[in-house]
């Protein structure tokens, strides 16, 4: 167990911090100033991974799929690579995006203010409501599609639905 300081002084600017492990690095969604950080998991050195100061809002959740990083603002999903700038992929009708997973060419974004999960086409930014009526969801997780058995015949969306059900059941259990 190692402690890594992300800022020189403790502050409350990292309230939406999220991370994803890619290769041997932990990529953190921001440092409070719209800088994506990289922590080398061998040396625990912190470095600037991507400056996203052109995004005019806080950055929350982050995920990685097929060479692309996806980060979320309150209503927008952005995509970038290690060598490209972040561009807006989609803007949802309501916020607060609090979770994102990517399966193939679709993103699934959890919005807690309206209790919904949106399915977003990453090619054109179109979106539809995938699930609604959730009680203030906090996050979204799934099994990566590339880790599913090829011959299983199971639709990857089943895994997203199961993840939503597990999160909802855990919330109900702990709120009893």
XYZ file of N, CA, C and O in Angstrom:
704
model
N 0.850 -1.168 0.000
C 0.000 0.000 0.000
C 0.892 1.227 0.000
O 1.821 1.332 0.794
N 0.612 2.152 -0.906
C 1.418 3.357 -1.060
C 0.520 4.576 -1.137
O -0.536 4.531 -1.750
N 0.956 5.658 -0.532
C 0.245 6.927 -0.631
C 0.930 7.775 -1.680
O 2.151 7.909 -1.688
N 0.135 8.338 -2.576
C 0.646 9.219 -3.621
C -0.076 10.551 -3.482
O -1.299 10.596 -3.486
N 0.674 11.628 -3.337
C 0.072 12.957 -3.235
C -0.202 13.498 -4.627
O 0.696 13.573 -5.465
N -1.450 13.869 -4.871
C -1.833 14.407 -6.172
C -1.717 15.917 -6.218
O -1.532 16.503 -7.278
N -1.858 16.557 -5.079
C -1.717 18.010 -4.976
C -0.796 18.312 -3.804
O -0.646 17.494 -2.886
N -0.199 19.491 -3.830
C 0.725 19.866 -2.762
C 0.014 20.013 -1.427
O 0.550 19.672 -0.382
N -1.210 20.512 -1.459
C -2.003 20.729 -0.249
C -3.344 20.020 -0.397
O -3.925 20.023 -1.485
N -3.876 19.450 0.659
C -5.215 18.845 0.563
C -6.259 19.900 0.200
O -6.168 21.049 0.631
N -7.225 19.526 -0.645
C -8.303 20.436 -1.007
C -9.520 19.616 -1.413
O -9.474 18.396 -1.439
N -10.600 20.300 -1.769
C -11.827 19.590 -2.131
C -12.090 19.602 -3.637
O -13.195 19.364 -4.080
N -11.068 19.838 -4.439
C -11.266 19.941 -5.886
C -11.302 18.594 -6.590
O -11.533 18.538 -7.783
N -11.091 17.515 -5.873
C -11.065 16.194 -6.496
C -12.307 15.380 -6.165
O -12.283 14.160 -6.169
N -13.429 16.027 -5.941
C -14.624 15.313 -5.516
C -15.188 14.405 -6.600
O -15.951 13.504 -6.312
N -14.856 14.612 -7.870
C -15.363 13.785 -8.954
C -14.294 12.870 -9.527
O -14.425 12.353 -10.629
N -13.230 12.665 -8.814
C -12.087 11.893 -9.277
C -12.469 10.445 -9.560
O -13.189 9.804 -8.799
N -11.979 9.926 -10.682
C -12.174 8.535 -11.076
C -10.874 8.075 -11.728
O -10.043 8.902 -12.112
N -10.693 6.777 -11.865
C -9.471 6.273 -12.468
C -9.690 4.986 -13.222
O -10.671 4.276 -13.005
N -8.746 4.698 -14.110
C -8.768 3.467 -14.888
C -7.322 2.999 -15.059
O -6.422 3.817 -15.264
N -7.103 1.697 -14.923
C -5.762 1.142 -15.112
C -5.603 0.754 -16.574
O -6.419 0.015 -17.130
N -4.546 1.286 -17.203
C -4.207 0.965 -18.585
C -2.727 0.588 -18.593
O -1.887 1.396 -18.197
N -2.451 -0.634 -19.034
C -1.099 -1.184 -18.992
C -0.593 -1.105 -17.553
O -1.230 -1.614 -16.655
N 0.506 -0.438 -17.306
C 1.056 -0.368 -15.954
C 0.895 1.028 -15.357
O 1.761 1.512 -14.644
N -0.246 1.667 -15.664
C -0.461 3.024 -15.171
C -1.895 3.192 -14.711
O -2.825 2.618 -15.280
N -2.063 3.975 -13.666
C -3.376 4.400 -13.207
C -3.602 5.792 -13.787
O -2.845 6.722 -13.502
N -4.628 5.917 -14.638
C -4.950 7.192 -15.264
C -6.105 7.801 -14.476
O -7.170 7.201 -14.353
N -5.877 8.986 -13.903
C -6.882 9.659 -13.079
C -7.560 10.760 -13.878
O -6.906 11.506 -14.614
N -8.866 10.876 -13.697
C -9.667 11.759 -14.545
C -9.318 13.234 -14.422
O -9.534 13.986 -15.362
N -8.827 13.676 -13.300
C -8.375 15.067 -13.229
C -7.749 15.377 -11.877
O -7.901 14.651 -10.914
N -7.040 16.497 -11.843
C -6.365 16.952 -10.629
C -7.048 18.154 -9.991
O -6.485 18.795 -9.121
N -8.253 18.484 -10.431
C -8.951 19.672 -9.946
C -8.778 20.852 -10.878
O -9.441 21.869 -10.724
N -7.877 20.715 -11.847
C -7.630 21.772 -12.834
C -7.750 21.251 -14.261
O -7.098 21.764 -15.168
N -8.525 20.197 -14.446
C -8.754 19.569 -15.754
C -7.488 18.995 -16.393
O -7.355 18.970 -17.612
N -6.582 18.537 -15.559
C -5.418 17.808 -16.034
C -5.606 16.334 -15.701
O -5.815 15.976 -14.542
N -5.533 15.480 -16.727
C -5.586 14.041 -16.500
C -4.195 13.621 -16.033
O -3.186 14.019 -16.627
N -4.136 12.845 -14.960
C -2.860 12.445 -14.383
C -2.563 10.975 -14.656
O -3.474 10.164 -14.813
N -1.280 10.653 -14.675
C -0.820 9.273 -14.848
C 0.061 8.919 -13.658
O 0.992 9.649 -13.328
N -0.259 7.786 -13.017
C 0.591 7.277 -11.940
C 1.200 5.979 -12.423
O 0.489 5.014 -12.724
N 2.521 5.942 -12.515
C 3.234 4.728 -12.887
C 3.102 3.742 -11.724
O 3.451 4.073 -10.589
N 2.573 2.566 -11.975
C 2.300 1.622 -10.893
C 3.535 0.852 -10.428
O 3.453 0.090 -9.475
N 4.685 1.089 -11.065
C 5.937 0.504 -10.584
C 6.682 1.475 -9.680
O 7.218 1.092 -8.644
N 6.717 2.742 -10.083
C 7.481 3.744 -9.342
C 6.603 4.684 -8.524
O 7.123 5.416 -7.688
N 5.298 4.712 -8.802
C 4.332 5.605 -8.151
C 4.605 7.075 -8.435
O 4.183 7.953 -7.697
N 5.304 7.338 -9.527
C 5.537 8.715 -9.951
C 4.287 9.256 -10.631
O 3.679 8.581 -11.463
N 3.922 10.476 -10.273
C 2.755 11.145 -10.848
C 3.233 12.081 -11.945
O 4.194 12.826 -11.761
N 2.563 12.035 -13.100
C 2.911 12.937 -14.187
C 1.643 13.402 -14.897
O 0.588 12.786 -14.786
N 1.782 14.506 -15.615
C 0.680 15.027 -16.417
C 0.502 14.106 -17.618
O 1.448 13.856 -18.361
N -0.698 13.597 -17.809
C -0.992 12.721 -18.940
C -1.658 13.501 -20.067
O -1.326 13.334 -21.233
N -2.608 14.369 -19.730
C -3.326 15.131 -20.752
C -3.901 16.394 -20.120
O -4.552 16.334 -19.090
N -3.655 17.537 -20.754
C -4.236 18.795 -20.313
C -5.574 18.962 -21.026
O -5.619 19.030 -22.245
N -6.653 19.017 -20.256
C -7.991 19.187 -20.820
C -8.606 20.510 -20.372
O -9.814 20.620 -20.182
N -7.770 21.528 -20.224
C -8.261 22.814 -19.731
C -9.239 23.474 -20.698
O -9.968 24.380 -20.301
N -9.290 23.029 -21.956
C -10.260 23.596 -22.903
C -11.685 23.133 -22.603
O -12.639 23.721 -23.092
N -11.833 22.102 -21.768
C -13.166 21.663 -21.352
C -13.610 22.598 -20.234
O -12.912 22.751 -19.236
N -14.765 23.200 -20.385
C -15.190 24.271 -19.486
C -15.932 23.801 -18.241
O -16.615 24.591 -17.602
N -15.832 22.541 -17.893
C -16.501 22.046 -16.690
C -15.559 21.084 -15.980
O -14.483 20.766 -16.482
N -15.987 20.621 -14.830
C -15.219 19.592 -14.142
C -15.233 18.312 -14.969
O -16.080 18.122 -15.838
N -14.277 17.458 -14.691
C -14.199 16.153 -15.350
C -14.423 15.105 -14.282
O -13.824 15.150 -13.215
N -15.292 14.164 -14.568
C -15.609 13.121 -13.598
C -15.081 11.771 -14.025
O -13.887 11.531 -14.032
N -15.955 10.921 -14.461
C -15.585 9.533 -14.728
C -14.763 9.381 -15.992
O -14.868 10.154 -16.926
N -13.934 8.325 -15.978
C -13.036 8.016 -17.093
C -13.083 6.517 -17.343
O -13.248 5.726 -16.407
N -12.959 6.147 -18.610
C -12.819 4.736 -18.977
C -11.922 4.668 -20.197
O -11.590 5.683 -20.812
N -11.526 3.451 -20.558
C -10.619 3.229 -21.677
C -11.119 2.042 -22.478
O -11.510 1.020 -21.901
N -11.123 2.172 -23.804
C -11.545 1.077 -24.662
C -10.945 1.232 -26.049
O -11.053 2.310 -26.647
N -10.331 0.188 -26.535
C -9.818 0.131 -27.918
C -8.953 1.325 -28.302
O -9.105 1.897 -29.378
N -8.050 1.732 -27.412
C -7.124 2.814 -27.718
C -7.634 4.210 -27.431
O -6.923 5.190 -27.627
N -8.871 4.322 -26.971
C -9.456 5.626 -26.670
C -9.762 5.754 -25.185
O -10.217 4.806 -24.556
N -9.539 6.960 -24.674
C -9.972 7.326 -23.333
C -11.264 8.115 -23.482
O -11.407 8.920 -24.403
N -12.198 7.882 -22.570
C -13.461 8.616 -22.545
C -13.592 9.249 -21.170
O -13.463 8.560 -20.151
N -13.822 10.560 -21.135
C -14.055 11.262 -19.878
C -15.401 11.967 -19.957
O -15.885 12.274 -21.045
N -15.972 12.209 -18.799
C -17.298 12.822 -18.734
C -17.259 14.119 -17.957
O -16.611 14.208 -16.913
N -17.988 15.084 -18.479
C -18.321 16.285 -17.740
C -19.722 16.082 -17.191
O -20.247 14.967 -17.210
N -20.362 17.133 -16.726
C -21.709 16.971 -16.184
C -22.706 16.374 -17.186
O -23.510 15.519 -16.831
N -22.637 16.798 -18.467
C -23.568 16.294 -19.481
C -22.873 15.746 -20.718
O -23.527 15.159 -21.570
N -21.580 15.968 -20.861
C -20.871 15.621 -22.095
C -19.915 14.454 -21.909
O -19.360 14.256 -20.833
N -19.724 13.724 -23.013
C -18.742 12.646 -23.086
C -17.691 13.081 -24.105
O -18.031 13.492 -25.216
N -16.429 12.999 -23.716
C -15.313 13.381 -24.575
C -14.440 12.155 -24.831
O -14.329 11.262 -23.984
N -13.769 12.152 -26.007
C -12.881 11.045 -26.373
C -11.523 11.621 -26.766
O -11.439 12.661 -27.430
N -10.444 10.911 -26.372
C -9.103 11.304 -26.787
C -8.191 10.088 -26.766
O -8.524 9.051 -26.197
N -7.043 10.229 -27.421
C -5.985 9.222 -27.358
C -4.783 9.872 -26.678
O -4.814 11.064 -26.371
N -3.733 9.101 -26.508
C -2.532 9.680 -25.906
C -1.989 10.831 -26.739
O -1.410 11.768 -26.208
N -2.197 10.782 -28.067
C -1.615 11.802 -28.941
C -2.628 12.783 -29.534
O -2.241 13.684 -30.269
N -3.914 12.644 -29.209
C -4.908 13.553 -29.780
C -5.595 14.376 -28.699
O -5.607 14.006 -27.531
N -6.186 15.481 -29.131
C -6.957 16.315 -28.222
C -8.311 15.679 -27.943
O -8.803 14.877 -28.735
N -8.918 16.074 -26.848
C -10.256 15.581 -26.508
C -11.300 16.311 -27.333
O -11.258 17.527 -27.472
N -12.231 15.542 -27.882
C -13.346 16.117 -28.618
C -14.646 15.588 -28.033
O -14.702 14.455 -27.536
N -15.682 16.393 -28.084
C -16.972 15.986 -27.553
C -17.599 14.944 -28.479
O -17.729 15.163 -29.674
N -17.989 13.816 -27.896
C -18.638 12.733 -28.640
C -20.149 12.898 -28.576
O -20.853 12.687 -29.551
N -20.650 13.263 -27.401
C -22.099 13.392 -27.210
C -22.375 14.352 -26.069
O -21.553 14.520 -25.162
N -23.557 14.945 -26.132
C -24.050 15.813 -25.046
C -25.446 15.323 -24.707
O -26.351 15.365 -25.540
N -25.599 14.849 -23.473
C -26.876 14.301 -23.030
C -27.830 15.431 -22.654
O -27.391 16.537 -22.315
N -29.139 15.170 -22.657
C -30.104 16.236 -22.386
C -30.112 16.699 -20.933
O -30.567 17.805 -20.647
N -29.635 15.857 -20.031
C -29.575 16.204 -18.610
C -28.261 15.710 -18.027
O -27.585 14.875 -18.611
N -27.897 16.211 -16.874
C -26.699 15.776 -16.184
C -27.117 15.230 -14.857
O -28.288 15.248 -14.518
N -26.303 14.719 -14.299
C -24.966 14.652 -13.864
C -24.440 13.252 -14.170
O -24.807 12.303 -13.516
N -23.558 13.132 -15.179
C -23.005 11.823 -15.533
C -22.093 11.364 -14.405
O -21.159 12.058 -14.026
N -22.381 10.189 -13.861
C -21.607 9.665 -12.732
C -20.998 8.297 -13.008
O -20.427 7.686 -12.112
N -21.094 7.818 -14.214
C -20.482 6.545 -14.565
C -20.537 6.324 -16.057
O -21.462 6.785 -16.724
N -19.518 5.643 -16.586
C -19.491 5.336 -18.019
C -18.781 4.015 -18.229
O -17.776 3.727 -17.564
N -19.335 3.202 -19.121
C -18.666 1.999 -19.616
C -18.796 2.013 -21.129
O -19.735 2.594 -21.679
N -17.848 1.383 -21.800
C -17.883 1.278 -23.248
C -17.892 -0.193 -23.617
O -17.073 -0.971 -23.121
N -18.857 -0.572 -24.456
C -18.957 -1.925 -24.985
C -19.058 -1.789 -26.495
O -20.032 -1.229 -27.014
N -18.018 -2.265 -27.195
C -17.947 -2.157 -28.646
C -18.037 -0.697 -29.067
O -17.229 0.108 -28.627
N -19.015 -0.307 -29.868
C -19.108 1.082 -30.345
C -20.185 1.875 -29.603
O -20.692 2.865 -30.095
N -20.512 1.435 -28.390
C -21.537 2.091 -27.585
C -20.968 2.447 -26.208
O -20.205 1.697 -25.618
N -21.385 3.592 -25.714
C -21.087 3.968 -24.332
C -22.392 3.905 -23.559
O -23.472 4.157 -24.104
N -22.306 3.572 -22.297
C -23.453 3.576 -21.399
C -23.098 4.524 -20.272
O -22.115 4.317 -19.563
N -23.872 5.591 -20.152
C -23.583 6.639 -19.177
C -24.712 6.712 -18.159
O -25.882 6.803 -18.517
N -24.343 6.659 -16.893
C -25.297 6.763 -15.799
C -25.458 8.230 -15.425
O -24.478 8.938 -15.221
N -26.707 8.668 -15.333
C -27.017 10.047 -14.939
C -27.836 9.975 -13.656
O -28.938 9.429 -13.646
N -27.279 10.525 -12.567
C -27.968 10.359 -11.290
C -29.145 11.312 -11.095
O -30.113 10.968 -10.450
N -29.112 12.517 -11.660
C -30.188 13.475 -11.404
C -31.540 13.010 -11.931
O -32.565 13.316 -11.349
N -31.550 12.274 -13.057
C -32.837 11.782 -13.551
C -32.962 10.262 -13.447
O -33.924 9.694 -13.935
N -31.992 9.599 -12.821
C -32.089 8.165 -12.570
C -32.113 7.319 -13.824
O -32.876 6.356 -13.907
N -31.262 7.656 -14.803
C -31.282 6.956 -16.085
C -29.895 6.481 -16.495
O -28.882 6.981 -16.015
N -29.899 5.532 -17.411
C -28.690 5.127 -18.118
C -28.959 5.390 -19.597
O -29.984 4.974 -20.134
N -28.048 6.106 -20.236
C -28.167 6.407 -21.663
C -27.224 5.511 -22.448
O -26.083 5.277 -22.044
N -27.700 5.014 -23.589
C -26.868 4.293 -24.547
C -26.465 5.305 -25.614
O -27.317 5.951 -26.225
N -25.160 5.461 -25.832
C -24.641 6.475 -26.741
C -23.887 5.801 -27.879
O -22.975 5.006 -27.640
N -24.256 6.116 -29.109
C -23.539 5.648 -30.281
C -22.272 6.492 -30.393
O -22.348 7.703 -30.590
N -21.104 5.856 -30.266
C -19.850 6.598 -30.263
C -19.426 7.064 -31.650
O -18.502 7.859 -31.777
N -20.083 6.570 -32.696
C -19.761 6.999 -34.056
C -20.426 8.331 -34.406
O -19.837 9.153 -35.094
N -21.658 8.531 -33.930
C -22.378 9.744 -34.335
C -22.933 10.566 -33.162
O -23.511 11.620 -33.378
N -22.785 10.098 -31.933
C -23.237 10.850 -30.764
C -24.709 10.719 -30.444
O -25.179 11.290 -29.460
N -25.469 9.986 -31.254
C -26.890 9.792 -30.952
C -27.044 8.975 -29.678
O -26.212 8.107 -29.383
N -28.094 9.227 -28.938
C -28.310 8.514 -27.679
C -29.775 8.153 -27.525
O -30.659 8.765 -28.119
N -30.003 7.119 -26.710
C -31.349 6.711 -26.322
C -31.315 6.364 -24.845
O -30.250 6.079 -24.288
N -32.472 6.372 -24.213
C -32.554 5.956 -22.816
C -32.509 4.434 -22.793
O -33.329 3.768 -23.422
N -31.527 3.884 -22.099
C -31.351 2.437 -21.984
C -32.117 1.891 -20.785
O -32.705 0.829 -20.840
N -32.095 2.639 -19.682
C -32.820 2.255 -18.462
C -33.209 3.539 -17.738
O -32.504 4.534 -17.793
N -34.355 3.499 -17.065
C -34.791 4.675 -16.321
C -35.505 4.233 -15.055
O -35.752 3.047 -14.842
N -35.789 5.182 -14.191
C -36.468 4.874 -12.947
C -35.535 4.385 -11.851
O -35.986 3.861 -10.841
N -34.229 4.572 -12.035
C -33.260 4.172 -11.010
C -33.250 5.229 -9.912
O -33.472 6.413 -10.167
N -32.968 4.813 -8.710
C -32.986 5.713 -7.572
C -31.599 6.298 -7.346
O -30.785 5.752 -6.624
N -31.328 7.424 -8.023
C -30.083 8.172 -7.882
C -28.854 7.272 -8.018
O -28.071 7.099 -7.085
N -28.653 6.658 -9.211
C -27.496 5.771 -9.402
C -26.192 6.528 -9.220
O -26.113 7.730 -9.497
N -25.181 5.837 -8.768
C -23.909 6.458 -8.472
C -22.808 6.086 -9.461
O -21.892 6.851 -9.685
N -22.870 4.907 -10.057
C -21.793 4.452 -10.928
C -22.326 3.371 -11.844
O -23.475 2.945 -11.717
N -21.495 2.893 -12.735
C -21.862 1.831 -13.654
C -20.608 1.033 -13.962
O -19.567 1.606 -14.255
N -20.690 -0.264 -13.875
C -19.570 -1.151 -14.176
C -20.068 -2.295 -15.033
O -21.236 -2.644 -14.993
N -19.178 -2.885 -15.799
C -19.524 -4.041 -16.608
C -18.278 -4.858 -16.867
O -17.160 -4.396 -16.661
N -18.477 -6.077 -17.336
C -17.371 -6.895 -17.788
C -17.000 -6.422 -19.185
O -17.872 -6.255 -20.035
N -15.724 -6.197 -19.416
C -15.292 -5.731 -20.734
C -15.697 -6.746 -21.793
O -15.533 -7.948 -21.621
N -16.238 -6.262 -22.898
C -16.727 -7.143 -23.963
C -15.629 -8.038 -24.500
O -15.877 -9.193 -24.832
N -14.392 -7.530 -24.541
C -13.319 -8.344 -25.098
C -12.935 -9.500 -24.179
O -12.230 -10.399 -24.587
N -13.408 -9.512 -22.930
C -13.096 -10.622 -22.028
C -14.202 -11.666 -22.014
O -14.076 -12.680 -21.352
N -15.283 -11.428 -22.742
C -16.370 -12.398 -22.782
C -15.975 -13.579 -23.653
O -15.314 -13.411 -24.672
N -16.377 -14.777 -23.287
C -16.071 -15.931 -24.126
C -16.707 -15.759 -25.504
O -17.897 -15.476 -25.622
N -15.912 -15.941 -26.553
C -16.387 -15.707 -27.916
C -17.541 -16.624 -28.299
O -18.433 -16.238 -29.031
N -17.520 -17.844 -27.826
C -18.544 -18.811 -28.229
C -19.707 -18.865 -27.253
O -20.565 -19.725 -27.360
N -19.762 -17.949 -26.313
C -20.781 -18.044 -25.274
C -22.183 -17.784 -25.795
O -23.157 -18.254 -25.228
N -22.291 -16.976 -26.842
C -23.604 -16.645 -27.367
C -24.371 -15.681 -26.486
O -25.550 -15.437 -26.697
N -23.710 -15.104 -25.489
C -24.370 -14.182 -24.570
C -24.190 -12.765 -25.079
O -23.093 -12.340 -25.393
N -25.278 -12.037 -25.192
C -25.238 -10.648 -25.611
C -24.512 -9.830 -24.544
O -24.871 -9.883 -23.356
N -23.463 -9.053 -24.915
C -22.741 -8.248 -23.929
C -23.652 -7.317 -23.135
O -23.359 -6.955 -22.013
N -24.788 -6.912 -23.698
C -25.690 -6.018 -22.983
C -26.291 -6.689 -21.765
O -26.673 -6.027 -20.817
N -26.335 -8.013 -21.777
C -26.817 -8.719 -20.596
C -25.912 -8.409 -19.410
O -26.381 -8.232 -18.293
N -24.612 -8.310 -19.663
C -23.674 -8.015 -18.585
C -23.900 -6.610 -18.026
O -23.774 -6.385 -16.836
N -24.205 -5.635 -18.890
C -24.512 -4.285 -18.415
C -25.762 -4.322 -17.544
O -25.800 -3.755 -16.457
N -26.793 -5.029 -18.013
C -28.039 -5.119 -17.248
C -27.808 -5.794 -15.906
O -28.348 -5.366 -14.887
N -26.997 -6.851 -15.897
C -26.700 -7.544 -14.639
C -25.935 -6.614 -13.704
O -26.212 -6.554 -12.503
N -24.991 -5.843 -14.233
C -24.227 -4.911 -13.394
C -25.149 -3.876 -12.770
O -25.016 -3.543 -11.592
N -26.096 -3.362 -13.538
C -27.054 -2.388 -13.004
C -27.874 -3.027 -11.895
O -28.098 -2.439 -10.835
N -28.323 -4.254 -12.119
C -29.121 -4.948 -11.107
C -28.322 -5.184 -9.834
O -28.839 -5.026 -8.729
N -27.054 -5.550 -9.968
C -26.214 -5.801 -8.791
C -26.001 -4.511 -8.012
O -26.093 -4.491 -6.788
N -25.732 -3.418 -8.716
C -25.540 -2.134 -8.039
C -26.820 -1.735 -7.316
O -26.794 -1.291 -6.170
N -27.963 -1.889 -7.975
C -29.234 -1.539 -7.355
C -29.516 -2.414 -6.134
O -29.946 -1.925 -5.094
N -29.240 -3.713 -6.234
C -29.465 -4.612 -5.101
C -28.556 -4.258 -3.933
O -28.986 -4.273 -2.775
N -27.301 -3.917 -4.224
C -26.373 -3.533 -3.149
C -26.863 -2.262 -2.453
O -26.809 -2.144 -1.230
N -27.348 -1.309 -3.243
C -27.851 -0.056 -2.664
C -29.059 -0.333 -1.761
O -29.160 0.201 -0.662
N -29.946 -1.180 -2.231
C -31.137 -1.504 -1.419
C -30.720 -2.204 -0.126
O -31.212 -1.889 0.946
N -29.760 -3.130 -0.228
C -29.301 -3.853 0.949
C -28.716 -2.906 1.989
O -29.039 -2.979 3.165
N -27.857 -1.976 1.549
C -27.192 -1.091 2.490
C -28.094 0.032 3.005
O -27.815 0.627 4.026
N -29.174 0.308 2.301
C -30.086 1.358 2.745
C -31.202 0.839 3.639
O -31.994 1.610 4.145
N -31.274 -0.483 3.831
C -32.329 -1.049 4.684
C -32.173 -0.615 6.102
O -31.212 -0.388 6.668
